[in-house]
Short mmCIF file of C-alpha atoms and ligand atoms in Angstrom, two decimals:
data_model
loop_
_atom_site.label_atom_id
_atom_site.label_comp_id
_atom_site.label_asym_id
_atom_site.label_seq_id
_atom_site.Cartn_x
_atom_site.Cartn_y
_atom_site.Cartn_z
CA MET A 13 112.47 92.26 74.39
CA VAL A 14 109.90 89.89 72.90
CA PHE A 15 108.83 88.99 76.41
CA ALA A 16 108.43 92.65 77.34
CA VAL A 17 106.29 93.33 74.27
CA VAL A 18 104.13 90.25 74.87
CA SER A 19 103.55 91.11 78.52
CA LEU A 20 102.77 94.74 77.67
CA VAL A 21 100.27 93.68 75.02
CA THR A 22 98.56 91.14 77.30
CA ALA A 23 98.48 93.64 80.15
CA LEU A 24 96.83 96.24 77.93
CA ALA A 25 94.38 93.69 76.51
CA ALA A 26 92.99 92.98 79.99
CA PRO A 27 89.62 94.63 80.60
CA GLY A 28 89.94 98.08 82.11
CA ALA A 29 93.69 98.12 81.61
CA PHE A 30 93.77 101.66 80.24
CA ALA A 31 91.75 102.87 83.19
CA GLN A 32 94.41 101.38 85.44
CA LEU A 33 97.10 103.44 83.79
CA ALA A 34 95.26 106.61 84.80
CA PRO A 35 95.12 107.96 88.35
CA VAL A 36 92.28 106.59 90.50
CA GLU A 37 88.77 107.95 90.06
CA PRO A 38 88.92 111.35 91.76
CA ALA A 39 86.51 112.17 94.60
CA SER A 40 87.67 115.73 95.30
CA PRO A 41 88.23 118.78 93.06
CA ASN A 42 92.00 118.84 93.65
CA ALA A 43 92.30 115.16 92.72
CA GLU A 44 90.31 116.00 89.58
CA GLY A 45 92.81 118.73 88.73
CA ILE A 46 95.65 116.26 89.09
CA ARG A 47 93.95 113.71 86.90
CA ASP A 48 93.04 116.26 84.23
CA SER A 49 96.67 117.39 84.07
CA TYR A 50 97.79 113.78 83.79
CA LEU A 51 95.37 113.09 80.94
CA PHE A 52 96.28 116.31 79.15
CA VAL A 53 99.99 115.45 79.25
CA SER A 54 99.13 111.90 78.15
CA ILE A 55 97.62 113.17 74.88
CA PHE A 56 101.02 114.51 73.84
CA VAL A 57 102.90 111.55 75.25
CA VAL A 58 100.82 109.07 73.27
CA ALA A 59 100.87 111.19 70.09
CA ILE A 60 104.67 111.62 70.22
CA PHE A 61 105.17 107.93 70.96
CA VAL A 62 103.06 106.90 67.97
CA LEU A 63 104.76 109.49 65.73
CA VAL A 64 108.32 108.52 66.69
CA GLU A 65 107.78 104.76 66.63
CA GLY A 66 105.75 105.04 63.41
CA LEU A 67 108.50 107.01 61.67
CA LEU A 68 111.09 104.59 62.97
CA ILE A 69 109.30 101.64 61.43
CA ALA A 70 108.58 103.57 58.20
CA PHE A 71 112.23 104.56 57.82
CA ILE A 72 113.50 101.09 58.59
CA TRP A 73 111.28 99.88 55.79
CA LYS A 74 111.86 102.70 53.33
CA TYR A 75 115.64 102.79 53.64
CA ARG A 76 116.24 99.08 53.97
CA ARG A 77 119.25 97.74 52.11
CA GLN A 78 117.39 96.02 49.29
CA LYS A 79 119.82 95.14 46.53
CA ARG A 80 122.61 97.43 47.71
CA ALA A 81 125.88 95.67 48.48
CA ARG A 82 126.34 94.75 52.16
CA PHE A 83 128.89 97.47 53.01
CA ASP A 84 127.79 100.28 50.66
CA ASP A 85 126.45 103.45 52.30
CA GLY A 86 122.90 104.47 51.46
CA ALA A 87 122.00 107.79 49.81
CA GLN A 88 123.25 110.80 51.84
CA VAL A 89 120.69 113.46 52.73
CA HIS A 90 121.65 116.98 53.85
CA GLY A 91 119.48 119.75 55.23
CA ALA A 92 115.69 120.08 55.34
CA THR A 93 114.93 123.58 56.57
CA ASN A 94 111.18 123.09 56.87
CA LEU A 95 111.55 119.87 58.80
CA GLU A 96 114.07 121.46 61.15
CA LEU A 97 111.72 124.36 61.80
CA VAL A 98 108.89 121.94 62.57
CA TRP A 99 110.86 119.82 65.01
CA THR A 100 112.15 122.91 66.78
CA ALA A 101 108.90 124.84 66.99
CA GLY A 102 106.72 121.75 67.62
CA PRO A 103 108.19 120.79 70.99
CA VAL A 104 108.21 124.45 72.09
CA LEU A 105 104.49 124.68 71.37
CA VAL A 106 103.79 121.36 73.10
CA LEU A 107 105.70 122.43 76.23
CA ALA A 108 103.97 125.83 76.21
CA ALA A 109 100.55 124.15 75.98
CA ILE A 110 101.38 121.80 78.87
CA ALA A 111 102.79 124.62 81.02
CA ALA A 112 99.74 126.81 80.37
CA PHE A 113 97.34 123.99 81.22
CA VAL A 114 99.15 123.10 84.42
CA PHE A 115 99.37 126.72 85.56
CA VAL A 116 95.63 127.08 85.04
CA GLU A 117 94.94 123.89 87.04
CA LEU A 118 97.50 124.42 89.79
CA PRO A 119 95.64 126.90 92.03
CA GLY A 120 92.66 124.52 92.15
CA ILE A 121 94.98 121.71 93.22
CA LYS A 122 97.04 123.58 95.80
CA ASN A 123 94.87 126.25 97.34
CA VAL A 124 92.35 125.47 100.02
CA PRO A 125 89.02 126.87 98.77
CA ALA A 126 87.37 129.62 100.78
CA ALA A 127 85.02 128.29 103.43
CA GLY A 128 81.39 128.06 102.35
CA ALA A 129 78.41 129.13 104.41
CA SER A 130 78.83 126.12 106.69
CA GLY A 131 82.48 126.92 107.31
CA ASP A 132 85.27 124.49 106.70
CA LEU A 133 86.67 121.84 108.96
CA GLU A 134 90.28 121.65 110.08
CA ILE A 135 91.86 118.35 111.01
CA ARG A 136 95.37 118.10 112.35
CA VAL A 137 97.19 115.14 110.78
CA THR A 138 100.34 113.89 112.46
CA GLY A 139 102.55 111.27 110.85
CA ARG A 140 104.47 109.09 113.30
CA GLN A 141 106.27 105.78 113.16
CA PHE A 142 104.01 104.02 112.07
CA TYR A 143 100.60 105.58 112.38
CA TRP A 144 98.52 108.57 111.41
CA GLN A 145 96.94 110.55 114.21
CA TYR A 146 94.03 112.89 113.57
CA GLU A 147 92.86 115.65 115.90
CA TYR A 148 89.51 117.31 115.38
CA PRO A 149 88.71 120.84 116.60
CA ASN A 150 86.63 119.50 119.50
CA GLY A 151 89.48 117.36 120.83
CA VAL A 152 88.42 114.07 119.29
CA ILE A 153 91.42 111.94 118.40
CA ALA A 154 91.49 109.08 115.92
CA VAL A 155 94.18 106.84 114.48
CA ASP A 156 94.64 105.63 110.89
CA ARG A 157 90.94 105.93 109.92
CA MET A 158 89.79 109.51 109.45
CA ARG A 159 86.11 110.39 109.27
CA ALA A 160 85.11 113.39 107.24
CA PRO A 161 81.94 114.96 105.88
CA ALA A 162 81.04 114.98 102.18
CA GLY A 163 80.71 118.31 100.40
CA VAL A 164 82.64 120.33 102.98
CA PRO A 165 86.15 121.68 102.40
CA VAL A 166 88.40 119.88 104.88
CA ARG A 167 91.67 121.61 105.64
CA LEU A 168 94.44 119.24 106.71
CA VAL A 169 97.26 120.61 108.81
CA VAL A 170 99.99 118.04 108.37
CA THR A 171 103.06 117.63 110.54
CA ALA A 172 105.28 115.19 112.45
CA PRO A 173 106.79 115.40 115.95
CA ASP A 174 110.35 116.73 116.26
CA GLU A 175 111.75 113.34 117.26
CA ASP A 176 110.07 111.47 114.40
CA VAL A 177 110.95 111.12 110.70
CA ILE A 178 109.40 112.40 107.47
CA HIS A 179 106.15 110.79 106.33
CA SER A 180 103.89 111.68 103.45
CA TRP A 181 100.11 111.91 103.55
CA TRP A 182 98.48 110.56 100.39
CA ILE A 183 94.92 109.50 99.63
CA PRO A 184 95.03 109.44 95.80
CA ALA A 185 91.27 109.90 95.29
CA LEU A 186 91.33 112.98 97.53
CA GLY A 187 94.37 114.85 96.20
CA GLY A 188 98.13 114.84 95.96
CA LYS A 189 100.84 113.95 98.42
CA ILE A 190 101.90 116.27 101.19
CA ASP A 191 104.90 115.64 103.39
CA ALA A 192 104.59 115.36 107.17
CA ILE A 193 107.91 116.86 108.25
CA PRO A 194 109.16 117.03 111.85
CA GLY A 195 108.90 120.60 113.10
CA ARG A 196 107.16 121.89 109.98
CA VAL A 197 103.53 122.43 109.20
CA ASN A 198 102.18 121.80 105.70
CA GLU A 199 98.64 122.29 104.56
CA THR A 200 96.48 120.47 102.09
CA TRP A 201 92.77 119.88 101.67
CA PHE A 202 89.99 117.90 100.08
CA GLU A 203 86.31 118.32 99.51
CA ALA A 204 84.89 114.84 99.10
CA SER A 205 82.27 114.67 96.38
CA ARG A 206 80.76 111.39 97.56
CA GLU A 207 80.52 109.09 100.54
CA GLY A 208 82.72 106.04 100.77
CA VAL A 209 86.04 104.81 102.07
CA PHE A 210 89.15 106.14 100.34
CA ARG A 211 92.42 104.41 100.98
CA GLY A 212 95.95 105.66 100.96
CA GLN A 213 99.40 104.95 102.23
CA CYS A 214 102.30 106.79 103.78
CA ALA A 215 104.25 107.78 100.67
CA GLU A 216 107.67 108.36 102.22
CA LEU A 217 109.82 105.43 103.28
CA CYS A 218 109.84 105.94 107.04
CA GLY A 219 111.24 102.79 108.59
CA ALA A 220 110.72 99.07 109.07
CA GLU A 221 106.92 99.14 109.18
CA HIS A 222 106.40 101.86 106.57
CA ALA A 223 104.38 99.48 104.40
CA ARG A 224 101.84 99.07 107.19
CA MET A 225 101.36 102.80 107.59
CA LEU A 226 98.04 102.79 105.78
CA ALA A 227 95.49 105.55 105.97
CA GLU A 228 91.78 105.61 105.26
CA VAL A 229 89.29 108.40 104.96
CA GLU A 230 85.69 107.40 105.57
CA VAL A 231 83.49 110.06 104.04
CA LEU A 232 80.07 110.31 105.67
CA SER A 233 77.09 112.53 105.01
CA ARG A 234 77.28 115.82 106.87
CA ALA A 235 74.66 114.73 109.39
CA ALA A 236 76.28 111.36 109.98
CA PHE A 237 79.67 112.99 110.42
CA ALA A 238 78.35 115.56 112.89
CA ALA A 239 76.67 112.78 114.85
CA TRP A 240 79.84 110.66 114.83
CA LEU A 241 81.99 113.57 115.99
CA GLU A 242 79.69 114.42 118.86
CA GLU A 243 79.20 110.83 119.93
CA ARG A 244 82.92 110.18 119.78
CA ARG A 245 83.52 113.29 121.89
CA ASP A 246 81.14 112.02 124.56
CA GLU A 247 82.52 108.49 124.45
CA GLN A 248 86.07 109.74 124.62
CA THR A 249 85.26 111.74 127.74
CA ALA A 250 83.46 108.77 129.27
CA GLY A 251 86.30 106.41 128.31
CA THR A 252 84.04 104.18 126.23
CA SER A 253 85.24 105.11 122.74
CA GLU A 254 87.00 102.87 120.25
CA LEU A 255 90.10 105.01 120.65
CA GLY A 256 91.82 102.41 122.85
CA GLN A 257 91.41 99.71 120.23
CA GLU A 258 92.50 102.11 117.49
CA LEU A 259 95.64 102.90 119.45
CA TRP A 260 96.45 99.25 120.05
CA GLU A 261 95.87 98.27 116.42
CA GLY A 262 97.27 101.41 114.87
CA VAL A 263 100.30 101.91 117.10
CA CYS A 264 101.38 98.94 119.22
CA ALA A 265 100.29 96.13 116.86
CA LYS A 266 102.40 97.48 113.98
CA CYS A 267 105.52 96.39 115.89
CA HIS A 268 104.20 93.85 118.41
CA GLY A 269 101.57 92.06 116.25
CA LEU A 270 97.79 92.31 116.37
CA ALA A 271 97.56 89.76 119.20
CA GLY A 272 100.81 90.89 120.79
CA GLU A 273 102.41 87.76 119.30
CA GLY A 274 105.49 89.66 118.20
CA GLY A 275 106.52 91.17 114.89
CA ILE A 276 109.48 93.43 114.34
CA ALA A 277 109.41 93.87 118.12
CA ARG A 278 109.13 91.17 120.74
CA ARG A 279 106.04 89.29 121.89
CA ILE A 280 104.23 91.21 124.62
CA ALA A 281 101.10 89.08 124.98
CA GLY A 282 100.76 88.01 128.58
CA SER A 283 103.16 90.68 129.80
CA THR A 284 102.12 91.85 133.24
CA ILE A 285 103.21 95.36 132.30
CA LEU A 286 100.15 95.65 130.04
CA GLN A 287 97.86 95.26 133.06
CA ASP A 288 99.59 98.06 134.94
CA PRO A 289 98.34 101.44 133.67
CA GLU A 290 101.21 103.40 135.18
CA ALA A 291 103.84 101.13 133.67
CA VAL A 292 102.13 101.30 130.28
CA GLU A 293 101.96 105.08 130.47
CA ASP A 294 105.64 105.27 131.33
CA ILE A 295 106.78 102.98 128.53
CA VAL A 296 104.47 104.54 125.95
CA ARG A 297 105.35 108.14 126.80
CA ASN A 298 109.07 107.64 127.29
CA GLY A 299 109.96 104.52 125.34
CA ARG A 300 112.12 101.75 126.77
CA ARG A 301 115.62 100.91 125.56
CA THR A 302 115.08 100.18 121.82
CA MET A 303 111.37 101.00 121.91
CA PRO A 304 110.76 104.58 120.77
CA ALA A 305 108.48 106.92 122.71
CA VAL A 306 105.53 106.09 120.44
CA GLY A 307 103.09 107.99 122.65
CA ALA A 308 105.13 111.09 123.51
CA GLY A 309 102.68 113.96 123.64
CA TRP A 310 99.56 111.82 123.96
CA THR A 311 96.69 113.31 125.97
CA SER A 312 95.64 111.67 129.22
CA GLU A 313 92.45 110.59 127.42
CA GLN A 314 94.57 108.68 124.94
CA ILE A 315 96.61 106.97 127.63
CA GLU A 316 93.47 106.05 129.53
CA ALA A 317 91.78 104.74 126.40
CA LEU A 318 94.76 102.47 125.72
CA THR A 319 95.21 101.20 129.28
CA THR A 320 91.47 100.52 129.62
CA TYR A 321 91.49 98.63 126.35
CA LEU A 322 94.52 96.57 127.40
CA GLN A 323 92.78 95.61 130.63
CA GLU A 324 89.48 94.75 128.98
CA SER A 325 90.90 92.91 125.97
CA PRO A 326 94.45 91.83 126.79
CA PRO A 327 96.31 90.66 123.66
CA SER A 328 95.90 86.89 123.46
CA GLY A 329 99.16 86.06 121.72
CA ASN A 330 97.63 84.13 118.82
C1 LIG B 14 108.23 101.14 116.62
C2 LIG B 14 107.98 99.85 117.14
C3 LIG B 14 107.22 99.74 118.44
C4 LIG B 14 105.96 100.22 118.69
C5 LIG B 14 105.07 101.01 117.77
C6 LIG B 14 105.63 99.82 120.03
N1 LIG B 14 106.67 99.13 120.58
FE1 LIG B 14 106.71 98.27 122.42
N2 LIG B 14 108.58 97.63 122.10
C7 LIG B 14 109.32 97.83 120.96
C8 LIG B 14 110.63 97.28 121.14
C9 LIG B 14 111.74 97.31 120.10
C10 LIG B 14 110.66 96.72 122.44
C11 LIG B 14 111.82 96.03 123.14
C12 LIG B 14 112.49 97.08 124.01
C13 LIG B 14 113.81 96.59 124.58
O1 LIG B 14 113.75 95.82 125.54
O2 LIG B 14 114.84 96.94 124.02
C14 LIG B 14 109.36 96.94 123.00
C15 LIG B 14 108.98 96.51 124.27
C16 LIG B 14 107.72 96.67 124.81
C17 LIG B 14 107.29 96.14 126.07
C18 LIG B 14 108.11 95.27 127.00
C19 LIG B 14 108.95 96.15 127.87
C20 LIG B 14 109.73 95.36 128.90
O3 LIG B 14 110.57 95.98 129.53
O4 LIG B 14 109.50 94.17 129.01
C21 LIG B 14 106.00 96.53 126.26
C22 LIG B 14 105.12 96.23 127.44
C23 LIG B 14 105.63 97.31 125.11
N3 LIG B 14 106.69 97.36 124.24
C24 LIG B 14 104.40 97.90 124.94
C25 LIG B 14 104.04 98.65 123.83
C26 LIG B 14 102.77 99.29 123.70
C27 LIG B 14 101.64 99.26 124.71
C28 LIG B 14 102.77 99.92 122.50
C29 LIG B 14 101.67 100.77 121.87
C30 LIG B 14 101.35 101.97 122.55
C31 LIG B 14 104.06 99.64 121.88
N4 LIG B 14 104.80 98.88 122.73
C32 LIG B 14 104.43 100.10 120.65
C33 LIG B 14 108.89 98.46 119.81
C34 LIG B 14 107.66 99.06 119.64
CU1 LIG B 15 105.41 106.88 107.26
#
């Protein structure tokens, strides 16, 4: 008990500690709505905590034994109509205030805003063991790191393949969690208010390498995003994009290690299979014994990107 109090007090005394108790600095209107709701609820939480603990201490003091004999009862008190009315009506009013506030905020958190003059952008987000795959309207594919424009509503269509498990998309600065469920399509959105890199994490325990299922959204200016998307499209067609490296690092390395040195799955550095595009395609599309079909449904561009990467930069093993 004493230890708990001491550690709580020291934790709160650290600079910026209170800020750390609040959700991260929002960078999208829906994340703002979530944080505002959190802070609104916190007002009551803190007030009730102080009231209850304050009364507790006051009563312990006021009704202490003093000179009364050890086993004598204290004065008996019965009935206090006004007090009873207050502690019945008070919580009702508090709950009504919280419910009203949340219902006002909720549409702004949940609903994708109507597209502006520039139209919105839709990105398909697929959660798989243990990576996030993004598909842009022009066919560009990326893994784990999403690029998005600032100031544009981005609609995320979130799902998982039938043979996979449930994951949960969550970039705290850009909004709430949304589950990626096999065979179901969920929608969420963000409209990034500033450029920067916003980090998140799969928020649903999804298997051995769940902790490494990190996600990032790199928010660029509109012009920079448009340029990136177009360039990536061209590079992807020409087979010179970073997609191959993204696939190796985002997919294979999570189980086999960044240098193929082995992890939760065996070492594959130096394996001749990796130099044989057809063998790689087969194993990646169909799995092999205990290896799941991590690339089922991949486009031929994806397969080519990976096999080219494996030939150009074979995993070194250390
Ligand atoms: C979910 C974890 C996981 C991921 C992701 C994964 N693998 Fe595997 N991989 C395994 C396991 C487990 C085995 C061992 C299979 C067996 O023999 O039972 C394996 C075996 C292999 C082998 C050796 C096969 C053989 O017969 O010798 C190769 C090559 C391979 N993986 C390539 C890849 C490539 C390329 C990727 C990325 C596209 C990848 N793996 C992604 C789990 C994974
Ligand atoms: Cu996951």
